[in-house]
């Protein structure tokens, strides 16, 4: 399954945004070259493993996402700010529940056909009237009948890192050579979120009326989260059920859900809110398991922070002495 890599827009987050994450850890580092720190952090993220495989794919590089100001020769101090993000492969977490009308389109057709038979029966023919009444009663039952069905939900772990601090030039003597380098005192925050979405890869396996209902529900969730000018049109009445027979394409529903979730993915805050909506559809046991997974995500952040502590102690402080 494809990853939803954090977009470049997401790499504009600030400290307060990361403090609102599901889990976060902070660390302070002294006397380290920020470029070397960034490269080491990127490598450490990419080496995190899960089930015997590398878990994360990173977004960000030091050329575009690590800014060092006032680094010109003669400037003794400056500011540093860097961002780095990583996302995991989607992983199934369980099934949500959805109330829908499994025979809504069938009932709509029966109601229309029943009305036609009843109309022609007005000329005095008893059989068309009886058939029409039977179709109207049966169609009404099918149209309004509701059931509860399950749909798959998947999880994607996302880590975002923000580095901020001060840099200064220092003269380093190394093997009888003297050179000028920069070192930073930085505060780093590591934030982790487990984000949910509906996997469109399973749409071919779903009954078409359930797939249609889920697509409509995703539209409703989408409209709850976006501003009014960006909302999509939702057709879910009698005429919509009747016309649904003309388009039962799994590809069309897949493209719709993929586009809506893709738009939400472009804004991290919206994606978190979408996760909250999906989490409410999960049974209590699955929500508890998701909470346990978030604790494991916190362990990952703490291990990452500790690993960078070791790196700075080894590479930073020794070189500053």
Short mmCIF file of C-alpha atoms in Angstrom, two decimals:
data_model
loop_
_atom_site.label_atom_id
_atom_site.label_comp_id
_atom_site.label_asym_id
_atom_site.label_seq_id
_atom_site.Cartn_x
_atom_site.Cartn_y
_atom_site.Cartn_z
CA UNK A 1 0.00 0.00 0.00
CA UNK A 2 1.33 3.48 -0.83
CA UNK A 3 2.50 5.85 1.86
CA UNK A 4 0.99 9.27 2.36
CA UNK A 5 4.32 11.02 2.68
CA UNK A 6 4.20 14.29 4.62
CA UNK A 7 3.94 17.04 2.05
CA UNK A 8 6.28 20.01 1.83
CA UNK A 9 3.45 22.12 3.20
CA UNK A 10 3.62 20.11 6.41
CA UNK A 11 7.27 21.05 6.86
CA UNK A 12 6.16 24.55 7.83
CA UNK A 13 4.95 23.44 11.27
CA UNK A 14 6.01 25.24 14.45
CA UNK A 15 6.70 24.25 18.04
CA UNK A 16 3.16 24.82 19.29
CA UNK A 17 1.77 22.61 16.52
CA UNK A 18 4.06 19.77 17.58
CA UNK A 19 3.06 20.18 21.22
CA UNK A 20 -0.50 19.33 20.16
CA UNK A 21 0.63 16.00 18.71
CA UNK A 22 -0.53 12.69 20.18
CA UNK A 23 2.92 12.18 21.73
CA UNK A 24 6.01 14.37 21.86
CA UNK A 25 9.47 14.40 23.44
CA UNK A 26 11.89 17.32 23.77
CA UNK A 27 15.67 17.41 23.95
CA UNK A 28 18.38 20.05 24.30
CA UNK A 29 21.78 19.67 22.64
CA UNK A 30 24.95 21.71 23.04
CA UNK A 31 27.98 22.14 20.82
CA UNK A 32 27.02 20.17 17.71
CA UNK A 33 27.32 20.95 14.03
CA UNK A 34 23.66 21.35 12.93
CA UNK A 35 24.27 19.87 9.48
CA UNK A 36 25.87 16.75 10.92
CA UNK A 37 23.08 16.50 13.50
CA UNK A 38 20.45 16.73 10.74
CA UNK A 39 22.11 14.00 8.68
CA UNK A 40 22.45 11.74 11.71
CA UNK A 41 18.82 12.32 12.70
CA UNK A 42 17.64 11.49 9.18
CA UNK A 43 19.68 8.28 9.19
CA UNK A 44 18.36 7.31 12.64
CA UNK A 45 14.76 7.79 11.52
CA UNK A 46 15.31 5.68 8.42
CA UNK A 47 16.88 2.88 10.48
CA UNK A 48 13.90 2.39 12.81
CA UNK A 49 12.54 -1.10 12.17
CA UNK A 50 9.19 -2.83 12.58
CA UNK A 51 8.52 -6.52 11.96
CA UNK A 52 12.01 -6.97 10.53
CA UNK A 53 11.70 -4.17 7.97
CA UNK A 54 12.52 -0.47 7.89
CA UNK A 55 9.46 1.41 9.11
CA UNK A 56 9.82 5.02 7.99
CA UNK A 57 10.43 6.96 4.83
CA UNK A 58 11.68 10.49 5.45
CA UNK A 59 10.78 13.81 3.86
CA UNK A 60 13.18 16.73 4.15
CA UNK A 61 16.81 17.48 3.35
CA UNK A 62 19.33 19.90 4.73
CA UNK A 63 19.51 21.97 1.54
CA UNK A 64 15.87 23.09 1.77
CA UNK A 65 14.67 22.26 5.28
CA UNK A 66 17.63 23.32 7.41
CA UNK A 67 18.07 27.09 7.53
CA UNK A 68 21.16 28.68 9.09
CA UNK A 69 21.16 32.47 9.16
CA UNK A 70 24.15 34.81 9.54
CA UNK A 71 26.65 32.11 8.63
CA UNK A 72 28.91 34.43 6.59
CA UNK A 73 32.55 34.79 7.57
CA UNK A 74 32.88 37.42 10.25
CA UNK A 75 29.44 36.74 11.73
CA UNK A 76 30.00 35.10 15.09
CA UNK A 77 26.43 34.08 15.88
CA UNK A 78 23.26 33.21 14.05
CA UNK A 79 20.03 31.22 14.18
CA UNK A 80 19.25 27.69 13.06
CA UNK A 81 15.91 26.08 12.27
CA UNK A 82 15.39 22.67 10.74
CA UNK A 83 12.48 20.35 10.02
CA UNK A 84 12.36 16.66 9.19
CA UNK A 85 9.36 14.33 8.88
CA UNK A 86 8.85 10.61 8.37
CA UNK A 87 5.88 8.37 7.62
CA UNK A 88 5.28 4.63 7.85
CA UNK A 89 3.49 2.22 5.56
CA UNK A 90 -0.28 2.06 6.22
CA UNK A 91 -1.19 -0.77 8.58
CA UNK A 92 -4.70 -2.20 9.22
CA UNK A 93 -6.04 -1.45 12.69
CA UNK A 94 -9.57 -2.85 12.57
CA UNK A 95 -13.03 -2.10 11.28
CA UNK A 96 -15.37 0.80 11.81
CA UNK A 97 -19.15 0.57 11.79
CA UNK A 98 -21.49 2.33 9.38
CA UNK A 99 -25.28 2.42 9.26
CA UNK A 100 -26.58 2.41 5.70
CA UNK A 101 -29.43 1.31 3.44
CA UNK A 102 -28.18 -1.84 1.69
CA UNK A 103 -31.22 -2.00 -0.60
CA UNK A 104 -31.94 1.71 -1.00
CA UNK A 105 -31.39 1.71 -4.79
CA UNK A 106 -33.38 -1.52 -5.14
CA UNK A 107 -36.26 -0.07 -3.15
CA UNK A 108 -36.22 3.13 -5.21
CA UNK A 109 -36.60 1.14 -8.44
CA UNK A 110 -39.39 -0.97 -6.94
CA UNK A 111 -41.26 2.15 -5.84
CA UNK A 112 -41.07 3.69 -9.31
CA UNK A 113 -42.15 0.48 -11.05
CA UNK A 114 -44.92 -0.04 -8.50
CA UNK A 115 -46.22 3.48 -9.08
CA UNK A 116 -46.28 2.84 -12.84
CA UNK A 117 -48.24 -0.41 -12.44
CA UNK A 118 -50.68 1.25 -10.05
CA UNK A 119 -51.21 4.13 -12.47
CA UNK A 120 -52.04 1.82 -15.38
CA UNK A 121 -54.29 -0.18 -13.08
CA UNK A 122 -56.52 2.85 -12.65
CA UNK A 123 -58.09 1.96 -16.00
CA UNK A 124 -59.88 -0.90 -14.26
CA UNK A 125 -57.38 -3.75 -14.48
CA UNK A 126 -57.04 -5.45 -11.08
CA UNK A 127 -53.75 -7.29 -11.69
CA UNK A 128 -51.65 -4.17 -12.37
CA UNK A 129 -53.09 -2.57 -9.23
CA UNK A 130 -52.20 -5.60 -7.10
CA UNK A 131 -48.71 -5.79 -8.60
CA UNK A 132 -48.28 -2.07 -8.11
CA UNK A 133 -49.34 -2.22 -4.46
CA UNK A 134 -47.04 -5.18 -3.81
CA UNK A 135 -44.11 -3.35 -5.37
CA UNK A 136 -44.90 -0.15 -3.46
CA UNK A 137 -45.04 -1.98 -0.13
CA UNK A 138 -41.95 -4.08 -0.85
CA UNK A 139 -40.07 -1.15 -2.33
CA UNK A 140 -40.84 1.04 0.67
CA UNK A 141 -39.59 -1.68 3.01
CA UNK A 142 -36.36 -2.09 1.04
CA UNK A 143 -35.81 1.64 0.65
CA UNK A 144 -36.05 2.44 4.36
CA UNK A 145 -34.41 -0.74 5.70
CA UNK A 146 -31.13 0.04 7.49
CA UNK A 147 -28.31 -2.27 8.52
CA UNK A 148 -24.95 -1.88 10.23
CA UNK A 149 -21.90 -2.92 8.22
CA UNK A 150 -18.15 -2.85 8.76
CA UNK A 151 -15.48 -1.04 6.78
CA UNK A 152 -11.71 -1.26 7.06
CA UNK A 153 -9.60 1.42 8.74
CA UNK A 154 -5.83 1.68 8.49
CA UNK A 155 -3.20 3.50 10.53
CA UNK A 156 -0.13 5.44 9.45
CA UNK A 157 2.51 6.63 11.92
CA UNK A 158 4.03 10.05 11.29
CA UNK A 159 6.99 11.60 13.10
CA UNK A 160 7.78 15.30 12.78
CA UNK A 161 10.92 16.94 14.15
CA UNK A 162 11.70 20.62 14.70
CA UNK A 163 15.18 21.95 15.52
CA UNK A 164 15.64 25.54 16.72
CA UNK A 165 18.56 27.30 18.36
CA UNK A 166 21.65 29.46 18.05
CA UNK A 167 24.79 28.83 16.04
CA UNK A 168 28.27 30.24 16.49
CA UNK A 169 31.59 30.03 14.69
CA UNK A 170 34.41 28.24 16.42
CA UNK A 171 38.01 27.64 15.53
CA UNK A 172 38.91 23.97 15.57
CA UNK A 173 42.42 22.53 15.74
CA UNK A 174 42.47 19.07 14.21
CA UNK A 175 45.67 17.16 13.31
CA UNK A 176 47.77 20.33 13.42
CA UNK A 177 45.27 22.06 11.14
CA UNK A 178 43.16 25.04 12.09
CA UNK A 179 39.74 25.54 10.55
CA UNK A 180 36.53 27.42 11.26
CA UNK A 181 33.30 25.51 11.77
CA UNK A 182 29.85 26.22 13.16
CA UNK A 183 28.27 24.70 16.24
CA UNK A 184 24.80 25.02 17.66
CA UNK A 185 22.96 24.95 20.94
CA UNK A 186 19.60 23.56 19.91
CA UNK A 187 16.24 22.63 21.32
CA UNK A 188 14.64 19.74 19.43
CA UNK A 189 11.08 18.48 19.68
CA UNK A 190 10.10 15.04 18.36
CA UNK A 191 6.35 14.62 17.76
CA UNK A 192 4.49 11.48 16.77
CA UNK A 193 0.94 10.84 15.57
CA UNK A 194 -0.96 7.73 14.54
CA UNK A 195 -3.26 8.86 11.75
CA UNK A 196 -6.25 6.95 10.40
CA UNK A 197 -7.80 6.69 6.95
CA UNK A 198 -10.09 4.51 4.85
CA UNK A 199 -8.10 2.14 2.58
CA UNK A 200 -9.42 2.40 -0.96
CA UNK A 201 -7.58 -0.77 -2.00
CA UNK A 202 -10.47 -2.88 -0.66
CA UNK A 203 -13.24 -1.15 -2.57
CA UNK A 204 -13.47 -3.91 -5.19
CA UNK A 205 -14.31 -6.40 -2.44
CA UNK A 206 -17.21 -4.40 -1.00
CA UNK A 207 -20.90 -4.69 -2.01
CA UNK A 208 -21.57 -1.74 -4.27
CA UNK A 209 -24.29 -0.25 -2.07
CA UNK A 210 -21.97 -0.34 0.97
CA UNK A 211 -19.16 1.18 -1.07
CA UNK A 212 -21.52 3.92 -2.23
CA UNK A 213 -22.67 4.59 1.36
CA UNK A 214 -19.07 4.75 2.60
CA UNK A 215 -18.15 7.19 -0.17
CA UNK A 216 -21.07 9.42 0.82
CA UNK A 217 -20.03 9.20 4.49
CA UNK A 218 -16.46 10.23 3.65
CA UNK A 219 -17.92 13.23 1.82
CA UNK A 220 -19.91 14.13 4.94
CA UNK A 221 -16.81 13.88 7.15
CA UNK A 222 -14.88 15.96 4.64
CA UNK A 223 -17.53 18.68 4.67
CA UNK A 224 -17.42 18.79 8.47
CA UNK A 225 -13.73 19.66 8.37
CA UNK A 226 -13.28 22.09 5.47
CA UNK A 227 -14.52 25.63 4.94
CA UNK A 228 -17.86 26.08 3.21
CA UNK A 229 -16.44 27.14 -0.20
CA UNK A 230 -14.44 23.89 -0.34
CA UNK A 231 -17.30 21.54 0.50
CA UNK A 232 -18.46 18.94 -2.00
CA UNK A 233 -21.99 18.25 -3.15
CA UNK A 234 -23.71 15.28 -1.49
CA UNK A 235 -26.65 13.55 -3.16
CA UNK A 236 -28.26 10.98 -0.90
CA UNK A 237 -32.02 11.23 -1.53
CA UNK A 238 -34.53 9.20 -3.50
CA UNK A 239 -33.37 10.42 -6.91
CA UNK A 240 -29.76 9.71 -5.96
CA UNK A 241 -30.64 6.14 -4.98
CA UNK A 242 -32.49 5.70 -8.25
CA UNK A 243 -29.67 7.08 -10.38
CA UNK A 244 -27.07 5.02 -8.48
CA UNK A 245 -27.77 2.15 -10.88
CA UNK A 246 -26.15 4.17 -13.66
CA UNK A 247 -22.80 4.33 -11.86
CA UNK A 248 -21.77 1.34 -9.77
CA UNK A 249 -18.09 1.70 -10.63
CA UNK A 250 -15.65 0.83 -7.86
CA UNK A 251 -13.04 2.91 -9.69
CA UNK A 252 -15.22 6.03 -9.49
CA UNK A 253 -15.83 5.63 -5.74
CA UNK A 254 -12.16 4.87 -5.15
CA UNK A 255 -11.09 8.00 -7.01
CA UNK A 256 -13.54 10.14 -5.03
CA UNK A 257 -12.42 8.90 -1.61
CA UNK A 258 -8.76 9.02 -2.61
CA UNK A 259 -9.10 12.64 -3.75
CA UNK A 260 -10.92 13.76 -0.60
CA UNK A 261 -8.49 12.04 1.76
CA UNK A 262 -5.59 13.37 -0.29
CA UNK A 263 -6.85 16.92 0.20
CA UNK A 264 -7.15 16.36 3.96
CA UNK A 265 -3.64 14.90 4.02
CA UNK A 266 -2.27 18.18 2.65
CA UNK A 267 -3.12 19.95 5.93
CA UNK A 268 -1.85 18.12 8.98
CA UNK A 269 -4.40 19.62 11.38
CA UNK A 270 -7.28 18.48 9.14
CA UNK A 271 -5.81 15.02 8.96
CA UNK A 272 -5.69 14.83 12.76
CA UNK A 273 -9.35 15.90 12.95
CA UNK A 274 -10.25 13.29 10.33
CA UNK A 275 -8.46 10.71 12.46
CA UNK A 276 -10.62 11.71 15.43
CA UNK A 277 -13.78 11.18 13.36
CA UNK A 278 -12.66 7.75 12.18
CA UNK A 279 -11.57 6.71 15.66
CA UNK A 280 -15.12 7.29 16.91
CA UNK A 281 -16.34 4.65 14.44
CA UNK A 282 -14.07 1.97 15.92
CA UNK A 283 -15.22 -0.43 18.66
CA UNK A 284 -13.90 0.16 22.18
CA UNK A 285 -11.43 -2.73 22.01
CA UNK A 286 -9.83 -1.39 18.83
CA UNK A 287 -9.62 2.10 20.30
CA UNK A 288 -7.82 0.64 23.32
CA UNK A 289 -5.36 -1.15 21.04
CA UNK A 290 -4.76 2.11 19.20
CA UNK A 291 -3.99 3.78 22.53
CA UNK A 292 -1.47 1.05 23.33
CA UNK A 293 0.14 1.56 19.94
CA UNK A 294 0.47 5.27 20.63
CA UNK A 295 2.40 4.40 23.79
CA UNK A 296 4.78 2.34 21.66
CA UNK A 297 5.12 5.35 19.36
CA UNK A 298 6.15 7.39 22.41
CA UNK A 299 8.80 4.76 23.14
CA UNK A 300 10.12 5.26 19.59
CA UNK A 301 10.38 9.01 20.16
CA UNK A 302 12.18 8.55 23.48
CA UNK A 303 14.63 6.07 21.93
CA UNK A 304 15.25 8.48 19.05
CA UNK A 305 15.93 11.33 21.48
CA UNK A 306 18.28 9.15 23.54
CA UNK A 307 20.12 8.03 20.41
CA UNK A 308 20.70 11.66 19.44
CA UNK A 309 21.90 12.35 23.01
CA UNK A 310 24.55 9.68 22.55
CA UNK A 311 25.49 11.09 19.15
CA UNK A 312 25.97 14.61 20.53
CA UNK A 313 28.00 13.35 23.49
CA UNK A 314 30.25 11.44 21.09
CA UNK A 315 30.55 13.87 18.18
CA UNK A 316 29.71 17.26 19.62
CA UNK A 317 31.18 17.89 23.02
CA UNK A 318 34.45 16.12 22.31
CA UNK A 319 35.08 18.26 19.24
CA UNK A 320 34.26 21.49 21.08
CA UNK A 321 36.79 20.87 23.85
#
